[in-house]
Amino acid sequence: MASIGAWILPALVALTILVAWRRGVPMYDEFVDGAAEGLRLGLRLIPLIIGIYIAIGLFRESGALDWLGRAAAPVLAHAGFPPEILPLMIIRPFSNAAAMGVIAELLAEHGPDSFIGLLASIMQGSSETTFYVATLYLGSAGVRRPLHTVHLCLLGDLIGYVAALWITSSLA
Amino acid sequence: MINAVWASMILCGIAFAVARGDAGMITATIFGQAANGLAAALNLLAIIAVWFGLSRIAERSGLLAGLARAIAPLLRPLFPELPKGHPAFSAMAMNLAANVLGLANAATPFGLQAMKQLQELNPRPDTATPAMITFLALNSACATILPATAIALRAQAGAADPNLIIVPAALSSGAAMVGVILIDRWLRAARRR
């Protein structure tokens, strides 16, 4: 399956350029124009990303994340989630890289084919770095009042988590 | 909301570090993470430049419009307020297609482009429109047929079958997608009343 993923991107690039060539589009000129527009937009993202990284780093490195995990464990156990999974649920909406670290840790500790290992990898595959994406997308458009955007996105992640728990339970 | 979460994370972090008598890590973490964030942002900048360039070629050659035509019928009922054939449909369709394939890096530039185009229709530019909310919810809960990251992590940890999670992840992300679509429909109806 990894090999399919590796071919999707080159195939898409080749197809794009071949179609453009056949239709007489000045490919390189258009590429440069588009890339320039992308860079102008991208420059506005740098401060947003730096801000998010600082908040995540302080929260994790100070031990606040661990504390929150211990505090919420009983609530989770009631819903049927193993408490070990909580750091992943908290971190996942904020940072993909940090979530990968949490999952690698869980897989090494409990085994990739254990209940916790399966649940963690299915949850990773079925959720999104919601705070990161919402901040980035709304910030890049210049929107300051997100209304209920984040709540709805988090609700989507929660539905994904519950479905993942349900499906993993029927697998194991 | 985002401002409150951001501020709480920083204040909690500082409070915990001070309570543990480890105030020294605060300064180191702030500037270390600023450097990490800058590195990540520059990396993203390069990827955005490439994808904006390629998507411009695809746009001019009519390829993007073709793909959007295939996906737009699925999106149209979710965005009744957008004019038919609006360019945001293509960007959103490309973003969701990249998400489905697990190409997170490829998805972001299209998502940003979609937001820019949705913002051009926004009568109150400082406030999210219903279309933006629907799009972000779809993006956040998008069904995945190739959870590449999780598969790679499992292979690394020596799983018997790293691909075992593909169908379960597709099912649970599909459930999340159906869930947010229904909730979004309900919220839009409630707002109109």
mmCIF file of C-alpha atoms in Angstrom:
data_model
loop_
_atom_site.group_PDB
_atom_site.id
_atom_site.type_symbol
_atom_site.label_atom_id
_atom_site.label_comp_id
_atom_site.label_asym_id
_atom_site.label_seq_id
_atom_site.Cartn_x
_atom_site.Cartn_y
_atom_site.Cartn_z
ATOM 1 C CA MET A 1 0.000 0.000 0.000
ATOM 2 C CA ALA A 2 2.909 2.332 0.731
ATOM 3 C CA SER A 3 3.982 1.840 -2.890
ATOM 4 C CA ILE A 4 0.588 3.092 -4.126
ATOM 5 C CA GLY A 5 0.981 6.211 -2.001
ATOM 6 C CA ALA A 6 4.452 6.749 -3.438
ATOM 7 C CA TRP A 7 3.061 6.715 -7.015
ATOM 8 C CA ILE A 8 0.029 8.946 -6.554
ATOM 9 C CA LEU A 9 2.014 12.173 -6.418
ATOM 10 C CA PRO A 10 4.367 11.638 -9.416
ATOM 11 C CA ALA A 11 1.402 10.450 -11.485
ATOM 12 C CA LEU A 12 -0.543 13.603 -10.628
ATOM 13 C CA VAL A 13 2.388 15.904 -11.513
ATOM 14 C CA ALA A 14 3.080 14.109 -14.821
ATOM 15 C CA LEU A 15 -0.602 14.144 -15.784
ATOM 16 C CA THR A 16 -0.887 17.881 -15.010
ATOM 17 C CA ILE A 17 2.125 18.807 -17.141
ATOM 18 C CA LEU A 18 1.187 16.490 -20.022
ATOM 19 C CA VAL A 19 -2.351 17.876 -20.263
ATOM 20 C CA ALA A 20 -1.050 21.463 -20.084
ATOM 21 C CA TRP A 21 1.525 20.757 -22.809
ATOM 22 C CA ARG A 22 -1.080 19.270 -25.124
ATOM 23 C CA ARG A 23 -3.308 22.303 -24.669
ATOM 24 C CA GLY A 24 -0.511 24.791 -25.338
ATOM 25 C CA VAL A 25 -0.307 26.304 -21.820
ATOM 26 C CA PRO A 26 3.041 28.076 -21.063
ATOM 27 C CA MET A 27 3.803 25.679 -18.199
ATOM 28 C CA TYR A 28 6.905 27.267 -16.682
ATOM 29 C CA ASP A 29 5.515 30.818 -16.755
ATOM 30 C CA GLU A 30 2.318 29.661 -15.084
ATOM 31 C CA PHE A 31 4.266 27.667 -12.484
ATOM 32 C CA VAL A 32 6.346 30.716 -11.529
ATOM 33 C CA ASP A 33 3.241 32.934 -11.307
ATOM 34 C CA GLY A 34 1.455 30.416 -9.107
ATOM 35 C CA ALA A 35 4.486 29.803 -6.886
ATOM 36 C CA ALA A 36 4.893 33.575 -6.359
ATOM 37 C CA GLU A 37 1.277 33.817 -5.221
ATOM 38 C CA GLY A 38 1.834 30.837 -2.908
ATOM 39 C CA LEU A 39 4.910 32.446 -1.351
ATOM 40 C CA ARG A 40 3.049 35.702 -0.701
ATOM 41 C CA LEU A 41 0.361 33.735 1.141
ATOM 42 C CA GLY A 42 2.927 31.489 2.848
ATOM 43 C CA LEU A 43 4.836 34.426 4.339
ATOM 44 C CA ARG A 44 1.749 35.325 6.362
ATOM 45 C CA LEU A 45 1.715 31.812 7.847
ATOM 46 C CA ILE A 46 5.153 31.966 9.493
ATOM 47 C CA PRO A 47 4.066 33.910 12.614
ATOM 48 C CA LEU A 48 0.948 31.742 12.999
ATOM 49 C CA ILE A 49 3.022 28.556 13.007
ATOM 50 C CA ILE A 50 5.647 29.947 15.399
ATOM 51 C CA GLY A 51 2.874 30.956 17.825
ATOM 52 C CA ILE A 52 1.294 27.495 17.758
ATOM 53 C CA TYR A 53 4.639 25.757 18.286
ATOM 54 C CA ILE A 54 5.454 27.846 21.369
ATOM 55 C CA ALA A 55 2.086 27.119 23.043
ATOM 56 C CA ILE A 56 2.278 23.369 22.342
ATOM 57 C CA GLY A 57 5.893 23.129 23.519
ATOM 58 C CA LEU A 58 5.276 24.956 26.806
ATOM 59 C CA PHE A 59 2.148 22.906 27.529
ATOM 60 C CA ARG A 60 3.916 19.595 26.901
ATOM 61 C CA GLU A 61 7.378 20.245 28.346
ATOM 62 C CA SER A 62 6.047 21.790 31.578
ATOM 63 C CA GLY A 63 4.139 18.613 32.503
ATOM 64 C CA ALA A 64 0.729 20.317 32.177
ATOM 65 C CA LEU A 65 -0.269 17.786 29.501
ATOM 66 C CA ASP A 66 0.590 14.828 31.757
ATOM 67 C CA TRP A 67 -1.414 16.365 34.596
ATOM 68 C CA LEU A 68 -4.462 16.907 32.403
ATOM 69 C CA GLY A 69 -4.173 13.281 31.278
ATOM 70 C CA ARG A 70 -4.244 11.978 34.863
ATOM 71 C CA ALA A 71 -7.164 14.245 35.771
ATOM 72 C CA ALA A 72 -9.374 13.160 32.873
ATOM 73 C CA ALA A 73 -8.580 9.420 32.991
ATOM 74 C CA PRO A 74 -11.663 8.400 35.070
ATOM 75 C CA VAL A 75 -14.064 10.158 32.644
ATOM 76 C CA LEU A 76 -12.518 8.337 29.698
ATOM 77 C CA ALA A 77 -12.619 4.959 31.415
ATOM 78 C CA HIS A 78 -16.371 5.464 31.824
ATOM 79 C CA ALA A 79 -16.753 5.821 28.041
ATOM 80 C CA GLY A 80 -14.604 2.730 27.468
ATOM 81 C CA PHE A 81 -11.394 4.489 26.358
ATOM 82 C CA PRO A 82 -8.201 3.226 28.010
ATOM 83 C CA PRO A 83 -6.592 6.150 29.919
ATOM 84 C CA GLU A 84 -3.314 5.551 28.070
ATOM 85 C CA ILE A 85 -4.948 6.997 24.952
ATOM 86 C CA LEU A 86 -5.721 10.424 26.503
ATOM 87 C CA PRO A 87 -2.466 12.235 25.646
ATOM 88 C CA LEU A 88 -3.144 11.329 22.012
ATOM 89 C CA MET A 89 -6.705 12.721 22.165
ATOM 90 C CA ILE A 90 -5.441 15.993 23.619
ATOM 91 C CA ILE A 91 -2.429 16.438 21.375
ATOM 92 C CA ARG A 92 -3.933 15.214 18.107
ATOM 93 C CA PRO A 93 -5.992 18.368 17.403
ATOM 94 C CA PHE A 94 -2.911 20.562 17.917
ATOM 95 C CA SER A 95 0.085 18.940 16.290
ATOM 96 C CA ASN A 96 0.573 16.120 13.838
ATOM 97 C CA ALA A 97 4.262 15.766 14.704
ATOM 98 C CA ALA A 98 3.557 15.549 18.451
ATOM 99 C CA ALA A 99 0.734 13.037 17.837
ATOM 100 C CA MET A 100 3.157 10.883 15.832
ATOM 101 C CA GLY A 101 5.512 10.947 18.816
ATOM 102 C CA VAL A 102 2.715 9.900 21.196
ATOM 103 C CA ILE A 103 1.663 7.022 18.905
ATOM 104 C CA ALA A 104 5.229 5.790 18.398
ATOM 105 C CA GLU A 105 5.535 5.710 22.200
ATOM 106 C CA LEU A 106 2.221 3.813 22.616
ATOM 107 C CA LEU A 107 3.121 1.265 19.916
ATOM 108 C CA ALA A 108 6.525 0.626 21.494
ATOM 109 C CA GLU A 109 5.023 0.332 24.996
ATOM 110 C CA HIS A 110 1.963 -1.831 24.245
ATOM 111 C CA GLY A 111 2.783 -3.415 20.868
ATOM 112 C CA PRO A 112 1.353 -2.393 17.473
ATOM 113 C CA ASP A 113 -1.211 -5.233 17.450
ATOM 114 C CA SER A 114 -2.478 -4.681 21.004
ATOM 115 C CA PHE A 115 -5.874 -3.058 21.629
ATOM 116 C CA ILE A 116 -4.231 0.254 22.560
ATOM 117 C CA GLY A 117 -1.852 0.053 19.605
ATOM 118 C CA LEU A 118 -4.654 -0.584 17.103
ATOM 119 C CA LEU A 119 -6.912 2.064 18.635
ATOM 120 C CA ALA A 120 -4.143 4.676 18.566
ATOM 121 C CA SER A 121 -3.291 4.072 14.899
ATOM 122 C CA ILE A 122 -6.941 4.022 13.783
ATOM 123 C CA MET A 123 -7.593 7.257 15.707
ATOM 124 C CA GLN A 124 -4.596 8.907 14.057
ATOM 125 C CA GLY A 125 -5.929 7.887 10.648
ATOM 126 C CA SER A 126 -9.439 9.157 11.334
ATOM 127 C CA SER A 127 -8.849 12.596 12.858
ATOM 128 C CA GLU A 128 -7.210 15.895 12.011
ATOM 129 C CA THR A 129 -4.928 18.515 13.584
ATOM 130 C CA THR A 130 -8.063 20.595 14.082
ATOM 131 C CA PHE A 131 -6.708 23.596 16.033
ATOM 132 C CA TYR A 132 -3.733 23.847 13.739
ATOM 133 C CA VAL A 133 -5.784 23.694 10.539
ATOM 134 C CA ALA A 134 -8.529 26.002 11.839
ATOM 135 C CA THR A 135 -6.003 28.593 13.037
ATOM 136 C CA LEU A 136 -3.977 28.365 9.858
ATOM 137 C CA TYR A 137 -6.912 28.460 7.432
ATOM 138 C CA LEU A 138 -8.914 31.185 9.183
ATOM 139 C CA GLY A 139 -5.768 33.177 9.964
ATOM 140 C CA SER A 140 -4.552 33.082 6.374
ATOM 141 C CA ALA A 141 -7.922 34.439 5.189
ATOM 142 C CA GLY A 142 -7.816 37.164 7.859
ATOM 143 C CA VAL A 143 -10.854 35.862 9.771
ATOM 144 C CA ARG A 144 -10.759 36.717 13.481
ATOM 145 C CA ARG A 145 -14.171 35.479 14.616
ATOM 146 C CA PRO A 146 -14.442 31.726 13.904
ATOM 147 C CA LEU A 147 -17.947 31.380 15.450
ATOM 148 C CA HIS A 148 -18.593 27.639 16.014
ATOM 149 C CA THR A 149 -15.994 26.390 13.490
ATOM 150 C CA VAL A 150 -13.680 24.804 16.063
ATOM 151 C CA HIS A 151 -16.521 23.215 18.053
ATOM 152 C CA LEU A 152 -17.916 21.532 14.948
ATOM 153 C CA CYS A 153 -14.478 20.272 13.870
ATOM 154 C CA LEU A 154 -13.731 18.906 17.356
ATOM 155 C CA LEU A 155 -17.125 17.205 17.383
ATOM 156 C CA GLY A 156 -16.122 15.527 14.106
ATOM 157 C CA ASP A 157 -12.890 14.297 15.705
ATOM 158 C CA LEU A 158 -14.860 13.004 18.693
ATOM 159 C CA ILE A 159 -17.261 11.081 16.437
ATOM 160 C CA GLY A 160 -14.180 9.607 14.720
ATOM 161 C CA TYR A 161 -12.690 8.593 18.088
ATOM 162 C CA VAL A 162 -15.888 6.889 19.245
ATOM 163 C CA ALA A 163 -16.218 5.085 15.891
ATOM 164 C CA ALA A 164 -12.551 4.032 16.147
ATOM 165 C CA LEU A 165 -13.140 2.681 19.670
ATOM 166 C CA TRP A 166 -16.217 0.786 18.515
ATOM 167 C CA ILE A 167 -14.486 -0.684 15.439
ATOM 168 C CA THR A 168 -11.328 -1.597 17.374
ATOM 169 C CA SER A 169 -13.414 -3.377 20.020
ATOM 170 C CA SER A 170 -15.045 -5.497 17.320
ATOM 171 C CA LEU A 171 -11.613 -6.281 15.798
ATOM 172 C CA ALA A 172 -9.886 -7.387 18.984
ATOM 173 C CA MET B 1 -11.819 30.600 21.182
ATOM 174 C CA ILE B 2 -8.434 30.089 19.559
ATOM 175 C CA ASN B 3 -7.011 33.060 21.460
ATOM 176 C CA ALA B 4 -8.274 31.605 24.750
ATOM 177 C CA VAL B 5 -6.849 28.131 24.028
ATOM 178 C CA TRP B 6 -3.518 29.588 22.989
ATOM 179 C CA ALA B 7 -3.247 31.817 26.075
ATOM 180 C CA SER B 8 -4.361 29.006 28.429
ATOM 181 C CA MET B 9 -1.760 26.619 27.066
ATOM 182 C CA ILE B 10 1.008 29.163 27.591
ATOM 183 C CA LEU B 11 -0.158 30.264 31.056
ATOM 184 C CA CYS B 12 -0.685 26.637 32.209
ATOM 185 C CA GLY B 13 2.739 25.736 30.886
ATOM 186 C CA ILE B 14 4.405 28.581 32.764
ATOM 187 C CA ALA B 15 2.451 27.834 35.967
ATOM 188 C CA PHE B 16 3.391 24.127 35.873
ATOM 189 C CA ALA B 17 7.029 24.823 35.152
ATOM 190 C CA VAL B 18 7.232 27.312 38.030
ATOM 191 C CA ALA B 19 5.397 24.925 40.396
ATOM 192 C CA ARG B 20 7.899 22.190 39.562
ATOM 193 C CA GLY B 21 10.759 24.603 40.208
ATOM 194 C CA ASP B 22 11.868 24.265 36.607
ATOM 195 C CA ALA B 23 11.432 27.861 35.418
ATOM 196 C CA GLY B 24 14.592 27.533 33.366
ATOM 197 C CA MET B 25 12.817 25.417 30.759
ATOM 198 C CA ILE B 26 10.330 28.189 29.983
ATOM 199 C CA THR B 27 12.786 30.458 28.194
ATOM 200 C CA ALA B 28 14.501 27.539 26.489
ATOM 201 C CA THR B 29 11.174 26.098 25.296
ATOM 202 C CA ILE B 30 9.794 29.411 24.025
ATOM 203 C CA PHE B 31 12.810 30.177 21.862
ATOM 204 C CA GLY B 32 13.492 26.555 20.935
ATOM 205 C CA GLN B 33 9.910 26.106 19.762
ATOM 206 C CA ALA B 34 10.014 29.442 17.929
ATOM 207 C CA ALA B 35 13.001 28.097 15.979
ATOM 208 C CA ASN B 36 11.234 24.755 15.362
ATOM 209 C CA GLY B 37 8.132 26.624 14.209
ATOM 210 C CA LEU B 38 10.162 28.776 11.824
ATOM 211 C CA ALA B 39 11.836 25.679 10.364
ATOM 212 C CA ALA B 40 8.451 23.978 9.916
ATOM 213 C CA ALA B 41 6.993 27.142 8.368
ATOM 214 C CA LEU B 42 9.843 27.517 5.878
ATOM 215 C CA ASN B 43 9.450 23.873 4.904
ATOM 216 C CA LEU B 44 5.728 24.463 4.400
ATOM 217 C CA LEU B 45 6.487 27.611 2.384
ATOM 218 C CA ALA B 46 8.468 25.585 -0.156
ATOM 219 C CA ILE B 47 5.687 22.992 -0.424
ATOM 220 C CA ILE B 48 3.060 25.727 -0.838
ATOM 221 C CA ALA B 49 5.091 27.366 -3.615
ATOM 222 C CA VAL B 50 5.336 24.055 -5.488
ATOM 223 C CA TRP B 51 1.640 23.255 -5.142
ATOM 224 C CA PHE B 52 0.427 26.739 -6.001
ATOM 225 C CA GLY B 53 2.664 26.570 -9.089
ATOM 226 C CA LEU B 54 1.400 23.142 -10.129
ATOM 227 C CA SER B 55 -2.209 23.971 -9.379
ATOM 228 C CA ARG B 56 -1.893 27.121 -11.536
ATOM 229 C CA ILE B 57 -0.767 24.903 -14.443
ATOM 230 C CA ALA B 58 -3.622 22.485 -13.772
ATOM 231 C CA GLU B 59 -6.017 25.436 -13.590
ATOM 232 C CA ARG B 60 -4.901 26.947 -16.929
ATOM 233 C CA SER B 61 -5.002 23.566 -18.683
ATOM 234 C CA GLY B 62 -8.547 22.881 -17.492
ATOM 235 C CA LEU B 63 -7.489 19.800 -15.503
ATOM 236 C CA LEU B 64 -8.529 21.197 -12.151
ATOM 237 C CA ALA B 65 -11.910 22.195 -13.556
ATOM 238 C CA GLY B 66 -12.340 18.624 -14.811
ATOM 239 C CA LEU B 67 -11.619 17.114 -11.410
ATOM 240 C CA ALA B 68 -13.791 19.680 -9.701
ATOM 241 C CA ARG B 69 -16.639 18.836 -12.085
ATOM 242 C CA ALA B 70 -16.410 15.236 -10.872
ATOM 243 C CA ILE B 71 -16.495 16.144 -7.174
ATOM 244 C CA ALA B 72 -18.590 19.337 -7.283
ATOM 245 C CA PRO B 73 -21.954 17.538 -7.536
ATOM 246 C CA LEU B 74 -21.127 16.059 -4.127
ATOM 247 C CA LEU B 75 -20.154 19.454 -2.680
ATOM 248 C CA ARG B 76 -22.870 21.616 -4.248
ATOM 249 C CA PRO B 77 -25.711 20.650 -1.871
ATOM 250 C CA LEU B 78 -23.437 21.380 1.111
ATOM 251 C CA PHE B 79 -22.696 24.951 -0.087
ATOM 252 C CA PRO B 80 -26.017 26.295 -1.402
ATOM 253 C CA GLU B 81 -24.863 29.940 -1.006
ATOM 254 C CA LEU B 82 -21.888 29.655 -3.405
ATOM 255 C CA PRO B 83 -22.475 30.660 -7.054
ATOM 256 C CA LYS B 84 -22.460 27.697 -9.417
ATOM 257 C CA GLY B 85 -18.972 27.038 -10.844
ATOM 258 C CA HIS B 86 -17.230 29.311 -8.297
ATOM 259 C CA PRO B 87 -13.434 28.638 -8.216
ATOM 260 C CA ALA B 88 -13.616 27.770 -4.498
ATOM 261 C CA PHE B 89 -15.328 24.528 -5.526
ATOM 262 C CA SER B 90 -12.204 23.375 -7.426
ATOM 263 C CA ALA B 91 -9.859 24.277 -4.575
ATOM 264 C CA MET B 92 -12.112 22.566 -2.022
ATOM 265 C CA ALA B 93 -12.460 19.502 -4.270
ATOM 266 C CA MET B 94 -8.666 19.275 -4.671
ATOM 267 C CA ASN B 95 -8.166 19.738 -0.915
ATOM 268 C CA LEU B 96 -10.617 16.955 -0.071
ATOM 269 C CA ALA B 97 -9.178 14.649 -2.771
ATOM 270 C CA ALA B 98 -5.679 15.124 -1.323
ATOM 271 C CA ASN B 99 -7.066 14.445 2.169
ATOM 272 C CA VAL B 100 -8.749 11.242 1.011
ATOM 273 C CA LEU B 101 -5.431 10.036 -0.410
ATOM 274 C CA GLY B 102 -3.628 10.923 2.825
ATOM 275 C CA LEU B 103 -1.502 13.631 1.142
ATOM 276 C CA ALA B 104 -1.680 16.075 4.064
ATOM 277 C CA ASN B 105 1.040 18.376 2.725
ATOM 278 C CA ALA B 106 -0.622 18.591 -0.678
ATOM 279 C CA ALA B 107 -4.002 19.304 0.903
ATOM 280 C CA THR B 108 -2.936 22.405 2.864
ATOM 281 C CA PRO B 109 -2.144 24.762 -0.070
ATOM 282 C CA PHE B 110 -5.468 23.925 -1.753
ATOM 283 C CA GLY B 111 -7.265 24.485 1.532
ATOM 284 C CA LEU B 112 -5.624 27.906 1.930
ATOM 285 C CA GLN B 113 -6.548 28.773 -1.641
ATOM 286 C CA ALA B 114 -10.162 27.750 -0.977
ATOM 287 C CA MET B 115 -10.261 29.946 2.132
ATOM 288 C CA LYS B 116 -8.905 32.903 0.149
ATOM 289 C CA GLN B 117 -11.625 32.452 -2.476
ATOM 290 C CA LEU B 118 -14.357 32.002 0.143
ATOM 291 C CA GLN B 119 -13.111 35.158 1.874
ATOM 292 C CA GLU B 120 -13.683 37.138 -1.357
ATOM 293 C CA LEU B 121 -17.418 36.366 -1.003
ATOM 294 C CA ASN B 122 -17.464 37.293 2.683
ATOM 295 C CA PRO B 123 -19.582 40.382 3.485
ATOM 296 C CA ARG B 124 -17.993 40.591 6.984
ATOM 297 C CA PRO B 125 -14.303 39.745 6.424
ATOM 298 C CA ASP B 126 -13.473 39.361 10.144
ATOM 299 C CA THR B 127 -16.120 36.655 10.690
ATOM 300 C CA ALA B 128 -16.241 33.071 9.416
ATOM 301 C CA THR B 129 -18.983 32.435 6.832
ATOM 302 C CA PRO B 130 -21.211 29.312 6.891
ATOM 303 C CA ALA B 131 -19.325 28.063 3.811
ATOM 304 C CA MET B 132 -15.980 28.347 5.646
ATOM 305 C CA ILE B 133 -17.372 26.471 8.632
ATOM 306 C CA THR B 134 -18.749 23.683 6.443
ATOM 307 C CA PHE B 135 -15.479 23.431 4.531
ATOM 308 C CA LEU B 136 -13.301 23.302 7.650
ATOM 309 C CA ALA B 137 -15.571 20.684 9.216
ATOM 310 C CA LEU B 138 -15.392 18.546 6.054
ATOM 311 C CA ASN B 139 -11.636 18.997 5.922
ATOM 312 C CA SER B 140 -11.283 18.058 9.583
ATOM 313 C CA ALA B 141 -13.420 14.908 9.353
ATOM 314 C CA CYS B 142 -12.487 13.913 5.803
ATOM 315 C CA ALA B 143 -12.637 10.185 5.056
ATOM 316 C CA THR B 144 -9.171 8.710 4.534
ATOM 317 C CA ILE B 145 -8.429 5.709 2.349
ATOM 318 C CA LEU B 146 -4.677 5.899 2.933
ATOM 319 C CA PRO B 147 -3.687 6.786 6.540
ATOM 320 C CA ALA B 148 -0.026 6.918 5.487
ATOM 321 C CA THR B 149 1.396 8.190 8.788
ATOM 322 C CA ALA B 150 -0.228 5.553 10.965
ATOM 323 C CA ILE B 151 0.748 2.758 8.540
ATOM 324 C CA ALA B 152 4.380 3.924 8.561
ATOM 325 C CA LEU B 153 4.438 4.080 12.375
ATOM 326 C CA ARG B 154 2.990 0.566 12.616
ATOM 327 C CA ALA B 155 5.501 -0.851 10.148
ATOM 328 C CA GLN B 156 8.278 0.766 12.170
ATOM 329 C CA ALA B 157 6.997 -0.865 15.384
ATOM 330 C CA GLY B 158 7.014 -4.325 13.769
ATOM 331 C CA ALA B 159 3.251 -4.875 13.340
ATOM 332 C CA ALA B 160 2.189 -8.253 11.915
ATOM 333 C CA ASP B 161 0.163 -6.409 9.251
ATOM 334 C CA PRO B 162 0.740 -2.617 9.148
ATOM 335 C CA ASN B 163 -2.104 -2.200 6.611
ATOM 336 C CA LEU B 164 -4.661 -3.792 8.955
ATOM 337 C CA ILE B 165 -5.915 -0.343 9.963
ATOM 338 C CA ILE B 166 -6.795 0.920 6.453
ATOM 339 C CA VAL B 167 -10.420 -0.275 6.426
ATOM 340 C CA PRO B 168 -11.108 0.522 10.115
ATOM 341 C CA ALA B 169 -9.637 4.033 9.704
ATOM 342 C CA ALA B 170 -11.694 4.585 6.533
ATOM 343 C CA LEU B 171 -14.841 3.472 8.365
ATOM 344 C CA SER B 172 -14.280 5.636 11.427
ATOM 345 C CA SER B 173 -13.289 8.718 9.406
ATOM 346 C CA GLY B 174 -16.293 8.074 7.143
ATOM 347 C CA ALA B 175 -18.521 8.013 10.225
ATOM 348 C CA ALA B 176 -16.989 11.318 11.380
ATOM 349 C CA MET B 177 -17.626 12.853 7.952
ATOM 350 C CA VAL B 178 -21.278 11.773 7.847
ATOM 351 C CA GLY B 179 -21.646 13.019 11.435
ATOM 352 C CA VAL B 180 -20.320 16.540 10.783
ATOM 353 C CA ILE B 181 -22.318 16.869 7.546
ATOM 354 C CA LEU B 182 -25.528 16.061 9.416
ATOM 355 C CA ILE B 183 -24.686 18.385 12.314
ATOM 356 C CA ASP B 184 -23.719 21.170 9.902
ATOM 357 C CA ARG B 185 -27.005 20.793 7.978
ATOM 358 C CA TRP B 186 -28.867 20.997 11.265
ATOM 359 C CA LEU B 187 -26.916 24.083 12.425
ATOM 360 C CA ARG B 188 -27.553 25.866 9.111
ATOM 361 C CA ALA B 189 -31.270 25.089 9.344
ATOM 362 C CA ALA B 190 -31.353 26.295 12.961
ATOM 363 C CA ARG B 191 -29.618 29.564 11.975
ATOM 364 C CA ARG B 192 -32.175 30.276 9.222
ATOM 365 C CA ARG B 193 -35.077 29.871 11.628
#
